[in-house]
mmCIF file of C-alpha atoms in Angstrom:
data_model
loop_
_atom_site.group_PDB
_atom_site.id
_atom_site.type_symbol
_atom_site.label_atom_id
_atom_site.label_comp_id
_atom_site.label_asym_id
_atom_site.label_seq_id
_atom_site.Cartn_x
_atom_site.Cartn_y
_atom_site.Cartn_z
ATOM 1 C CA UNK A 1 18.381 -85.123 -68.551
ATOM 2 C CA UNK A 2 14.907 -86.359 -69.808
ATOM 3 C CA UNK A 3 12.898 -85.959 -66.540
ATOM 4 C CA UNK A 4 10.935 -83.619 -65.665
ATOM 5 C CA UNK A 5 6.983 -83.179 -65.410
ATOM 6 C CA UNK A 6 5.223 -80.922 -67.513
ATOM 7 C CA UNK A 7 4.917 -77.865 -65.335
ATOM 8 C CA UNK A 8 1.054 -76.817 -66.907
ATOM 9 C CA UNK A 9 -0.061 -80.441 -65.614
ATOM 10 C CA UNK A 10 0.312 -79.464 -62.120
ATOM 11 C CA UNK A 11 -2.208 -76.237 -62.341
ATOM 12 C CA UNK A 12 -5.067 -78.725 -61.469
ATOM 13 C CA UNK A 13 -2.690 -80.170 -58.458
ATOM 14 C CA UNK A 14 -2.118 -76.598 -57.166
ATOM 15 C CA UNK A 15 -5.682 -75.374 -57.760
ATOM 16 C CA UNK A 16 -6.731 -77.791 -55.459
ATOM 17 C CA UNK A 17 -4.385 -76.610 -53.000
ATOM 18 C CA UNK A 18 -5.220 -72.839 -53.055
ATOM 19 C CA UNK A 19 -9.291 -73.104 -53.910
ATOM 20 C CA UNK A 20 -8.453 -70.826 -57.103
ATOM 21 C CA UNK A 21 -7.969 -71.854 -60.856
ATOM 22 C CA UNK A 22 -4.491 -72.064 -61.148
ATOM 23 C CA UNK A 23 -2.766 -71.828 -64.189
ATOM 24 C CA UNK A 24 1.150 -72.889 -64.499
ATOM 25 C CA UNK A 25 3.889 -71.887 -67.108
ATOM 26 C CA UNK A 26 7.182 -72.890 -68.072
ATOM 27 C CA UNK A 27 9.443 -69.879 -68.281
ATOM 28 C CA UNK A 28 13.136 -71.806 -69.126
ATOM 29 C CA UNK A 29 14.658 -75.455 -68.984
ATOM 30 C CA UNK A 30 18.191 -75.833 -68.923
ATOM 31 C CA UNK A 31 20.513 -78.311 -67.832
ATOM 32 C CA UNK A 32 23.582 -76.894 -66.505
ATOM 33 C CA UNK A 33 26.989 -77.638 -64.843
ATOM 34 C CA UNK A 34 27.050 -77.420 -61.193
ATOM 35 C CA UNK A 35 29.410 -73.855 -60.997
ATOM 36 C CA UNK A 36 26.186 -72.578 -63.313
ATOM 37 C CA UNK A 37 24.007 -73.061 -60.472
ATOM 38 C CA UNK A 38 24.827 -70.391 -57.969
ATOM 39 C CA UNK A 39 23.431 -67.363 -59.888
ATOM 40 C CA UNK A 40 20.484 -69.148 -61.128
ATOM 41 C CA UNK A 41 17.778 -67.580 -59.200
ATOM 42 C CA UNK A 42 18.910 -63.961 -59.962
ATOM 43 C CA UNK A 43 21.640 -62.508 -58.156
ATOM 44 C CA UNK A 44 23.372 -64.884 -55.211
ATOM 45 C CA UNK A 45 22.820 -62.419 -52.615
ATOM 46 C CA UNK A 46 19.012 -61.915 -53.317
ATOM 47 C CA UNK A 47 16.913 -63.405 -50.409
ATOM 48 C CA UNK A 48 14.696 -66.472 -51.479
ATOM 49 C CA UNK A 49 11.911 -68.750 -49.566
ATOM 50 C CA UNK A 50 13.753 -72.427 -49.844
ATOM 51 C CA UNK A 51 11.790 -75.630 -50.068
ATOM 52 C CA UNK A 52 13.985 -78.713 -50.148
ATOM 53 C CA UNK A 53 13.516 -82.034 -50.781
ATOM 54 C CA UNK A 54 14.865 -85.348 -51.458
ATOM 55 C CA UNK A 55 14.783 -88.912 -52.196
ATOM 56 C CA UNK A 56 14.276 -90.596 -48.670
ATOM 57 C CA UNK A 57 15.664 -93.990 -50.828
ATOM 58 C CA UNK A 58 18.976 -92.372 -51.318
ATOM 59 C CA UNK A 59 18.514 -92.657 -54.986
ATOM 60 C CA UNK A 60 20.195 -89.309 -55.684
ATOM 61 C CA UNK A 61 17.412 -87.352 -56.512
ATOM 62 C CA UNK A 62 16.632 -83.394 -54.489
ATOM 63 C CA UNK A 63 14.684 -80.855 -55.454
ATOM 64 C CA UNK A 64 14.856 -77.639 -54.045
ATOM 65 C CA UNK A 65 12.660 -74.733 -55.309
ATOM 66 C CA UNK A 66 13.018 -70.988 -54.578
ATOM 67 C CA UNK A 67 10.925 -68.764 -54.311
ATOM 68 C CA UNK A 68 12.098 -64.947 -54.794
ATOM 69 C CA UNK A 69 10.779 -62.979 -51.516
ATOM 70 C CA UNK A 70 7.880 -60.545 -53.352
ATOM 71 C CA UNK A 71 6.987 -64.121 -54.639
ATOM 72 C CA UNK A 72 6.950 -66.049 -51.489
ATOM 73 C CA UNK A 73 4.454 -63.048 -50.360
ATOM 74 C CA UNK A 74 2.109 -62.931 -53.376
ATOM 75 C CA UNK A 75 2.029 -66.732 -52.643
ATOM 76 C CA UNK A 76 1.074 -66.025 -49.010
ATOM 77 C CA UNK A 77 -1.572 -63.115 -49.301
ATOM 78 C CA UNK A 78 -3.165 -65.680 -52.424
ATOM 79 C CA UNK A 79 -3.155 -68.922 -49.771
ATOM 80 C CA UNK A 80 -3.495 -67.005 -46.089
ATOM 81 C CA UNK A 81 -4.920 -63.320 -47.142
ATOM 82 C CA UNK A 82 -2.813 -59.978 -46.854
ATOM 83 C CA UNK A 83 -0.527 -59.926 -43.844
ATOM 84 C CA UNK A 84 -0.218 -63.675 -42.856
ATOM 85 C CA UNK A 85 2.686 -63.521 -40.397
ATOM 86 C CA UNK A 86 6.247 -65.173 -41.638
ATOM 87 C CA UNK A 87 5.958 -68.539 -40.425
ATOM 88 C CA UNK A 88 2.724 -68.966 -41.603
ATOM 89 C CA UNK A 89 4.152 -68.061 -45.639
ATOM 90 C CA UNK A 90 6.692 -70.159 -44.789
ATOM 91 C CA UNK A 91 4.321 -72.905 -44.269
ATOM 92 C CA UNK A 92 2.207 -71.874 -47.331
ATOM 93 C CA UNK A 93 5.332 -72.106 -49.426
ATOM 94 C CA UNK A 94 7.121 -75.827 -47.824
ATOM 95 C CA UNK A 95 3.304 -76.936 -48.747
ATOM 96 C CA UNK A 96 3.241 -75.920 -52.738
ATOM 97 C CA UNK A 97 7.277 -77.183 -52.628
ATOM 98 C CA UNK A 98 6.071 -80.104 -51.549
ATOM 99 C CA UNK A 99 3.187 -80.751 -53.914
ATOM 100 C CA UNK A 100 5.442 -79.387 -56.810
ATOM 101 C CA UNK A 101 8.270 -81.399 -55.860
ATOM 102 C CA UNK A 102 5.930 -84.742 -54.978
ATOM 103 C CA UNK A 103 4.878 -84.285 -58.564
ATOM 104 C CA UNK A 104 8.040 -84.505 -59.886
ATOM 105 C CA UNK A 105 9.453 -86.798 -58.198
ATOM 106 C CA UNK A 106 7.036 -88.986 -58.817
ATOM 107 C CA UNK A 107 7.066 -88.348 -62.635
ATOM 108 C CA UNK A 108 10.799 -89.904 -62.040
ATOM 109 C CA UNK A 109 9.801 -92.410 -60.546
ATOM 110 C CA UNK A 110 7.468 -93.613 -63.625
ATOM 111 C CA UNK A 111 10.062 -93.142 -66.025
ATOM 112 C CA UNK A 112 12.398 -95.119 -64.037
ATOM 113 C CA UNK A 113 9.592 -97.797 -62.923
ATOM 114 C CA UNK A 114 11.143 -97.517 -59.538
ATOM 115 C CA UNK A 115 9.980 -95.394 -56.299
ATOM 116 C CA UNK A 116 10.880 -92.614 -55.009
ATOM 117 C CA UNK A 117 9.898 -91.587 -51.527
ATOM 118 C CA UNK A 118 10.338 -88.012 -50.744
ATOM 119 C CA UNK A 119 11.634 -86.755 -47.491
ATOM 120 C CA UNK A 120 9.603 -84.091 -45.429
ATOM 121 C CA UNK A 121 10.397 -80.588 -46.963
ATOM 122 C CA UNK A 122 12.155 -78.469 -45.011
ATOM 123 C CA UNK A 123 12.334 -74.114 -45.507
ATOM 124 C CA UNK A 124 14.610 -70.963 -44.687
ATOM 125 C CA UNK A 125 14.847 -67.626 -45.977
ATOM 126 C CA UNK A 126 18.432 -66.807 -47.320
ATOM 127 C CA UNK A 127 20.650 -65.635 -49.746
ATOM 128 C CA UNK A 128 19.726 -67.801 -52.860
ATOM 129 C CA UNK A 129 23.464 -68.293 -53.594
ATOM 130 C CA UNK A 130 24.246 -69.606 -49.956
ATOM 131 C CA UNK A 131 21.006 -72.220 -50.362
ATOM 132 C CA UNK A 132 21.689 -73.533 -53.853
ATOM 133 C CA UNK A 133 25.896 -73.964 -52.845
ATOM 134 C CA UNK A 134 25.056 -75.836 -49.838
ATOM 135 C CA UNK A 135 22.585 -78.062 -51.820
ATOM 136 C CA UNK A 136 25.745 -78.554 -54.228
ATOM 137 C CA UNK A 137 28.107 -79.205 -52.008
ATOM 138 C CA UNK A 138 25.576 -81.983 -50.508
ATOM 139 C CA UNK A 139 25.284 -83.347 -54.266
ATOM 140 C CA UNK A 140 27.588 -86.002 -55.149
ATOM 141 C CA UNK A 141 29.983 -86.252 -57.938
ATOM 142 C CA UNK A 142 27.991 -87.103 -61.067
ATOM 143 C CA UNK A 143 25.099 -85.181 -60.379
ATOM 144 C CA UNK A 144 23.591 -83.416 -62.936
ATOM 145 C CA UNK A 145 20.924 -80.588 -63.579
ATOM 146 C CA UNK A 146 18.019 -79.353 -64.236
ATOM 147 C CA UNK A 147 16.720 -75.903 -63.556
ATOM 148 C CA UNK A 148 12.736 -74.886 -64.545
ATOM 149 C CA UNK A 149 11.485 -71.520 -64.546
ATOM 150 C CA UNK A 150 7.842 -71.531 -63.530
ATOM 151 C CA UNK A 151 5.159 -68.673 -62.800
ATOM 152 C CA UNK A 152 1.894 -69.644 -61.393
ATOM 153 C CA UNK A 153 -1.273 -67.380 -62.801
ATOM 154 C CA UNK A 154 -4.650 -67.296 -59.893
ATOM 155 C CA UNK A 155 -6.704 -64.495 -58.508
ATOM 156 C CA UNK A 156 -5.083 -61.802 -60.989
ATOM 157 C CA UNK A 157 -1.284 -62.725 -59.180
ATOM 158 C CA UNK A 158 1.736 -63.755 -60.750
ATOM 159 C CA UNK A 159 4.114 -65.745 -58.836
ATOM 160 C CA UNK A 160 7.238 -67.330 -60.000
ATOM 161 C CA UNK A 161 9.896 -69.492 -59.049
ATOM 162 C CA UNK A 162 13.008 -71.960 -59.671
ATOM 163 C CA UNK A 163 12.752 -75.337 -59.324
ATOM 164 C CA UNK A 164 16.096 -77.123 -59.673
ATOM 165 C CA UNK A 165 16.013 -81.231 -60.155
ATOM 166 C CA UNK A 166 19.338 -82.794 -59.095
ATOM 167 C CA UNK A 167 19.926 -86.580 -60.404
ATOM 168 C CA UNK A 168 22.511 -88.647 -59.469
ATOM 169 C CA UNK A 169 23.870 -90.524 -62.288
ATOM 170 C CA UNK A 170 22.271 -89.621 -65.200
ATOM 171 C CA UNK A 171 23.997 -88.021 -68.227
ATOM 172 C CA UNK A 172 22.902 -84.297 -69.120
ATOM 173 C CA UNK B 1 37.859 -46.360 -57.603
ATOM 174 C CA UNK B 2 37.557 -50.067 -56.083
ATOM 175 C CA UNK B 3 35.474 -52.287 -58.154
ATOM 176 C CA UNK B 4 34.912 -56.033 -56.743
ATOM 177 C CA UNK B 5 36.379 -59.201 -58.525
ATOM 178 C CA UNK B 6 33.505 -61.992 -57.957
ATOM 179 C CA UNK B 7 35.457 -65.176 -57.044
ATOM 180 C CA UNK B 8 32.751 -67.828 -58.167
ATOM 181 C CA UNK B 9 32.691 -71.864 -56.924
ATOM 182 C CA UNK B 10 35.676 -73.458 -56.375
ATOM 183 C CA UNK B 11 38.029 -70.792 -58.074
ATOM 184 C CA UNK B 12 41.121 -69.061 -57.087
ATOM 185 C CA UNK B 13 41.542 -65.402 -57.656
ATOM 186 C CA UNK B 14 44.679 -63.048 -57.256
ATOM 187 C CA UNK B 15 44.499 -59.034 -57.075
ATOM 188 C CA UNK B 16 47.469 -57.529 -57.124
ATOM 189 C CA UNK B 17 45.519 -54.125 -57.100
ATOM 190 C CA UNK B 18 45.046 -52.505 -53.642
ATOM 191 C CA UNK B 19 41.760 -50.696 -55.516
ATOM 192 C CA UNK B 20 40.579 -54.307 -55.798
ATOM 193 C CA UNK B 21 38.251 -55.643 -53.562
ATOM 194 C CA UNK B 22 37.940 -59.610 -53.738
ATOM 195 C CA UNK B 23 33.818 -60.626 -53.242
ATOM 196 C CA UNK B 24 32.204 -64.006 -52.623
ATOM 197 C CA UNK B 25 28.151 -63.404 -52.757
ATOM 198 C CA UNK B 26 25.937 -66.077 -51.303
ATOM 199 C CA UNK B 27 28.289 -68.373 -49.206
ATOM 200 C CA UNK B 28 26.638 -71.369 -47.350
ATOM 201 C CA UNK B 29 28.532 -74.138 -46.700
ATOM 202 C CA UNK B 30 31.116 -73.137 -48.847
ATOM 203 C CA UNK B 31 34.322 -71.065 -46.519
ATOM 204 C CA UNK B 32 35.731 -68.511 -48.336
ATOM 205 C CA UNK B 33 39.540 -68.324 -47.465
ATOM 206 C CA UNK B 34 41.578 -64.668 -48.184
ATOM 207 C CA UNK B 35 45.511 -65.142 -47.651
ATOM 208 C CA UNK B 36 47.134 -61.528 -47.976
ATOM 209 C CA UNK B 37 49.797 -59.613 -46.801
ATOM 210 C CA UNK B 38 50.459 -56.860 -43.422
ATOM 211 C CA UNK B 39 52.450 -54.889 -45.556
ATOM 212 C CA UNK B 40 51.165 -55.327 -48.863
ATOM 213 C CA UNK B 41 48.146 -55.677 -50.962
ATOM 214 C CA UNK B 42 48.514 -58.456 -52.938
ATOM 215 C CA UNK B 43 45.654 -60.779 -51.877
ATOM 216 C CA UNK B 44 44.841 -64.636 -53.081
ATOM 217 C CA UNK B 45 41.094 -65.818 -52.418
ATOM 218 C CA UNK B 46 39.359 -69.233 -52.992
ATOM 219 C CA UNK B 47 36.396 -70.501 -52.550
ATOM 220 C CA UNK B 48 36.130 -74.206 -50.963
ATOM 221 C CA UNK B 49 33.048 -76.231 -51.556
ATOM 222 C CA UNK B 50 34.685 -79.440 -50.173
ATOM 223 C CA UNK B 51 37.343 -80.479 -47.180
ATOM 224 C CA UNK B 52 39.099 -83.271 -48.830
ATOM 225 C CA UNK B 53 39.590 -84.013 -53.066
ATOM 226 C CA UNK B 54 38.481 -87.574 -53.629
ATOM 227 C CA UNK B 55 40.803 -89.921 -54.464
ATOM 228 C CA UNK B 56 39.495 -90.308 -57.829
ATOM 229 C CA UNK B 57 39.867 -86.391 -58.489
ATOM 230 C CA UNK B 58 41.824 -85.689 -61.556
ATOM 231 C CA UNK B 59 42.871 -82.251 -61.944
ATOM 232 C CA UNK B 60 41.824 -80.298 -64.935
ATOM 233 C CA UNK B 61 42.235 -77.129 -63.693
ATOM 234 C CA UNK B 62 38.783 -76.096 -63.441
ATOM 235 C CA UNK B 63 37.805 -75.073 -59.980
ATOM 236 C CA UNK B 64 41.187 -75.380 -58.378
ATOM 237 C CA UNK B 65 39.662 -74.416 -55.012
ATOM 238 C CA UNK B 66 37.086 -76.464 -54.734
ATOM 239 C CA UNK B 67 38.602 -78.524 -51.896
ATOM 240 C CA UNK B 68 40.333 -77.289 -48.904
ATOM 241 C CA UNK B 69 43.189 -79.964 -49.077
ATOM 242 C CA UNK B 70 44.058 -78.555 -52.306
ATOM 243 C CA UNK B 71 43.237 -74.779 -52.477
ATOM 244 C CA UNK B 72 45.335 -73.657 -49.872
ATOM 245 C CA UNK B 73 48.360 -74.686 -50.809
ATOM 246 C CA UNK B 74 47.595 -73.386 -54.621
ATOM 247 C CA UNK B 75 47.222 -69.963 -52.609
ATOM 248 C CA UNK B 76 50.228 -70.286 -50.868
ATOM 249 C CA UNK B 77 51.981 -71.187 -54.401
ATOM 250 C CA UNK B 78 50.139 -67.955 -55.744
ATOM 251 C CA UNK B 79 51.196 -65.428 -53.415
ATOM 252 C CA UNK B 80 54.504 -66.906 -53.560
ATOM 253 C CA UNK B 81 54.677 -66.262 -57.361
ATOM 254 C CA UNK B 82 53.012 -62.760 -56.644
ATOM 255 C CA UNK B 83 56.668 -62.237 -54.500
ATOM 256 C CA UNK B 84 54.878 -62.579 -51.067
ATOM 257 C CA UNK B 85 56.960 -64.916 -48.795
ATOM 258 C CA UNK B 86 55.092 -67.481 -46.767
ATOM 259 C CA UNK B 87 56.452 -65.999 -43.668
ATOM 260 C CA UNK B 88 54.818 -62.779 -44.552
ATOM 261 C CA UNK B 89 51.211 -64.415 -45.096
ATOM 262 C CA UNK B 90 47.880 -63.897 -42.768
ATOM 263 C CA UNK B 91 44.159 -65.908 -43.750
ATOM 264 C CA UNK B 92 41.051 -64.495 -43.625
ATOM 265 C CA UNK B 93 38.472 -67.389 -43.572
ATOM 266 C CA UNK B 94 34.552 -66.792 -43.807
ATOM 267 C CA UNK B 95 31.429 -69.351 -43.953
ATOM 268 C CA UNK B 96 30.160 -72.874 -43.106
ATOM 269 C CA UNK B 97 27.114 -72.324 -42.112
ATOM 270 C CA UNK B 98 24.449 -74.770 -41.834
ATOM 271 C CA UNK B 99 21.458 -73.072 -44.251
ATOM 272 C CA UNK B 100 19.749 -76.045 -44.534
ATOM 273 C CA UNK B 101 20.014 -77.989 -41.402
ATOM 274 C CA UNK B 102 21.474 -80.916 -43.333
ATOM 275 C CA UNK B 103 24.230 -79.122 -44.524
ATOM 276 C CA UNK B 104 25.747 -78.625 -40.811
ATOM 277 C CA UNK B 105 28.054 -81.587 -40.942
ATOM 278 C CA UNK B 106 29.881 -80.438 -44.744
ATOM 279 C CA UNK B 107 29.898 -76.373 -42.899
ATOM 280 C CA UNK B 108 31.434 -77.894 -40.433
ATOM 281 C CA UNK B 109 34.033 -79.633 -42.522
ATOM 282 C CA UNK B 110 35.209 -77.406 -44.300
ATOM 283 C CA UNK B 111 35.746 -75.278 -41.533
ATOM 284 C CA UNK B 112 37.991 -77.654 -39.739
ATOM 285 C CA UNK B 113 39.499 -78.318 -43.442
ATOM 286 C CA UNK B 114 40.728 -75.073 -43.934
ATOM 287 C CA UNK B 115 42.292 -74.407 -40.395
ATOM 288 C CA UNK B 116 44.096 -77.722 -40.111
ATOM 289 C CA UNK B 117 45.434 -76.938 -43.839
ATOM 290 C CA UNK B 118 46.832 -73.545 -42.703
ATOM 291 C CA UNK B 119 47.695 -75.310 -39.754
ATOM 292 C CA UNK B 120 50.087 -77.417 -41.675
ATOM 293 C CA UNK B 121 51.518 -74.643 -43.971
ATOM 294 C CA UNK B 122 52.382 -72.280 -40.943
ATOM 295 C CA UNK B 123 49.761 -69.572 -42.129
ATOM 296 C CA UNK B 124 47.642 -67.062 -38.588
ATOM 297 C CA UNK B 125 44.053 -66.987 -38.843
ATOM 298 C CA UNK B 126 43.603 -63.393 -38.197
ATOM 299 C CA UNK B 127 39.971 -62.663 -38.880
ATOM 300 C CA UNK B 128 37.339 -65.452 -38.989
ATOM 301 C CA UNK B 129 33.476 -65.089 -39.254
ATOM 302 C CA UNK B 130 32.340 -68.778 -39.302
ATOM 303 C CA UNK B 131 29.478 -71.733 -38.668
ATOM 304 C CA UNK B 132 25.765 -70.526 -37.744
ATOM 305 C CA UNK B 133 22.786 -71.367 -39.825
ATOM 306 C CA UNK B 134 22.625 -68.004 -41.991
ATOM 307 C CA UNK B 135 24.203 -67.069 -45.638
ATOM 308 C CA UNK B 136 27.100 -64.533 -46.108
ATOM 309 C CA UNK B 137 28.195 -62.228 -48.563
ATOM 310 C CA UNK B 138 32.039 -61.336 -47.822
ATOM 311 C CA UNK B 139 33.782 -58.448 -49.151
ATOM 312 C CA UNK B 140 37.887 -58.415 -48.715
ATOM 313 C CA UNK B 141 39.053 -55.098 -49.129
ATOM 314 C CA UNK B 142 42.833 -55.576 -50.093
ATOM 315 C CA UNK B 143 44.085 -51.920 -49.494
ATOM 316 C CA UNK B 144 42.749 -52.120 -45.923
ATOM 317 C CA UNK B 145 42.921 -55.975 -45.399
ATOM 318 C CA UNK B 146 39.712 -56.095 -43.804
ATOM 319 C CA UNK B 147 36.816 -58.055 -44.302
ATOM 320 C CA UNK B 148 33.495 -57.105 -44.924
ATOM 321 C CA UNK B 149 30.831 -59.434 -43.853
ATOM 322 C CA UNK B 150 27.139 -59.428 -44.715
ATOM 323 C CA UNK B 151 24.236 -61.749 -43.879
ATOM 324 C CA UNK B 152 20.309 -60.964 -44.908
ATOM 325 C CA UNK B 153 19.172 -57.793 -42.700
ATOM 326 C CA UNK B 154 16.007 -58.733 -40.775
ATOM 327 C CA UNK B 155 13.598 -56.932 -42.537
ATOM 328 C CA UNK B 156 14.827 -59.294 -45.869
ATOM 329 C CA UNK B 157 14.377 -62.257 -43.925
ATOM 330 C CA UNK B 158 10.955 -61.782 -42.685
ATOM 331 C CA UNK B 159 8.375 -62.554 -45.619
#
């Protein structure tokens, strides 16, 4: 799978966002089989901030990105300050999903000159393995893969994450 | 010493070993289904993504239990090669939740999947721990034929 933005281009995006200089790296790109995905994230059982989106179009495309919990809280002391209540991280994290996931999906879009309209993101907090299998079993036959690991850099904090593109149609 | 056999998406797993416990970590939408034995400890597990195999499924032997329609009676087939009777079998069935709230509908599925399957091939649902919106780990020990079920503890679940 070709697609895919370049994960350093959306430090400027992000720094926006958070009012810090952001700087983003690319930890891993794989594509993988579906039965791969469970266990990407670290260990199925581990909980995980979930930010999921689609293609509103029905074009195939999701994107669901995960953040590991220590992560999801760095995120939310950098965005709200040190003991922002749950929902409020929560928010914090469905808004850089959604920026992160805009940006890709848009990227997609480009390469396929078509459009790609992406749904309103929605969160949880669960077991990473119970969130990426339900995305799966959502996914259509045909679908393939493509995990990203990605650690933001600001304000002396490292966060990181898994971002997961699924596309409909497209050969690995 | 028991040490747990991880049965991963849409695979079937047979322990034979009452030391054996039979683990599924992470379960959404998927339903886990355990068929064992009262007076033994031979115990079959699979873990269904799907209700129904498309028509267009070919079978190439990966992930025989990925769909309900066909897992359970490839667990049936297995405990019947392990020497346990039909007659003699109990299910243990665990998952389809609705993590996401668009997954409700598949959760959902696959529960009714899995019970009308074991409806048709004669096999009691003895211990159940399904639907709801949160992930499970389950944990089948097959000395004690219990199950062991574990969602996120509320300190993990608040950021």
């Amino acid at each position: 799978m070709r697609e895919g933005a370049d994960p350093h281009a959306l430090g400027p995006v992000l720094a926006d966002l958070l009012g810090v200089p952001v700087e983003l790296s690319e930890l891993g790109r794989h594509e993988l089989s579906l039965r791969e995905l469970p266990n990407l994230a670290g260990p199925a059982e581990d909980p995980s901030v979930a930010v999921y989106l689609s293609d509103e179009n029905g074009r195939g495309a999701q994107i669901l990105l995960l953040f590991p919990l220590p992560d999801a809280r760095a995120l939310g002391d950098l965005m709200l300050g040190e003991g922002a209540p749950s929902e409020a991280i929560l928010d914090a994290c469905r808004e850089v999903g959604n920026v992160i996931a805009g940006r890709f999906l848009s990227d997609l879009a480009d390469r396929e000159s078509g459009r790609l309209t992406p749904t309103t993101p929605v969160s949880t907090v669960d077991m990473a393995g119970a969130v990426i299998s339900s995305v799966l079993a959502n996914s259509p036959e045909g679908t393939s893969v493509l995990s990203l690991g990605i650690r933001m850099h600001a304000a002396h904090r490292r966060i990181g994450a898994t971002l997961i593109l699924m596309r409909l149609g497209l050969a690995p | 010493m028991s040490h747990p056999l991880s049965v991963g998406l849409g695979e079937v797993r047979l322990s034979r070993k009452g030391a054996e416990q039979l683990s599924i970590f992470g379960l959404g939408s998927c339903v886990a289904v355990f068929l064992y034995c009262p007076t033994c400890e031979t115990v079959a597990a699979a873990h269904v993504v799907l209700p129904k195999s498309p028509e267009s499924h070919r079978d190439d032997g990966n992930e025989p239990g990925r769909y309900a329609d066909r897992a359970i009676p490839l667990l049936v087939s297995e405990m019947a090669r392990a020497g346990v009777p039909r007659c003699q079998l109990r299910a243990a069935i665990v998952g389809g939740a609705a993590v996401l709230g668009f997954t409700s509908a598949i959760g959902d599925q696959n529960i009714q999947a899995v019970r009308e399957e074991l409806g048709r091939v004669g096999i009691p649902i003895e211990q159940e721990d399904v639907g709801g919106s949160r992930g499970r780990t389950v944990v089948f020990d097959a000395a004690a034929r219990r199950l062991d079920v574990r969602v996120l503890a509320a300190p993990n679940t608040k950021i």
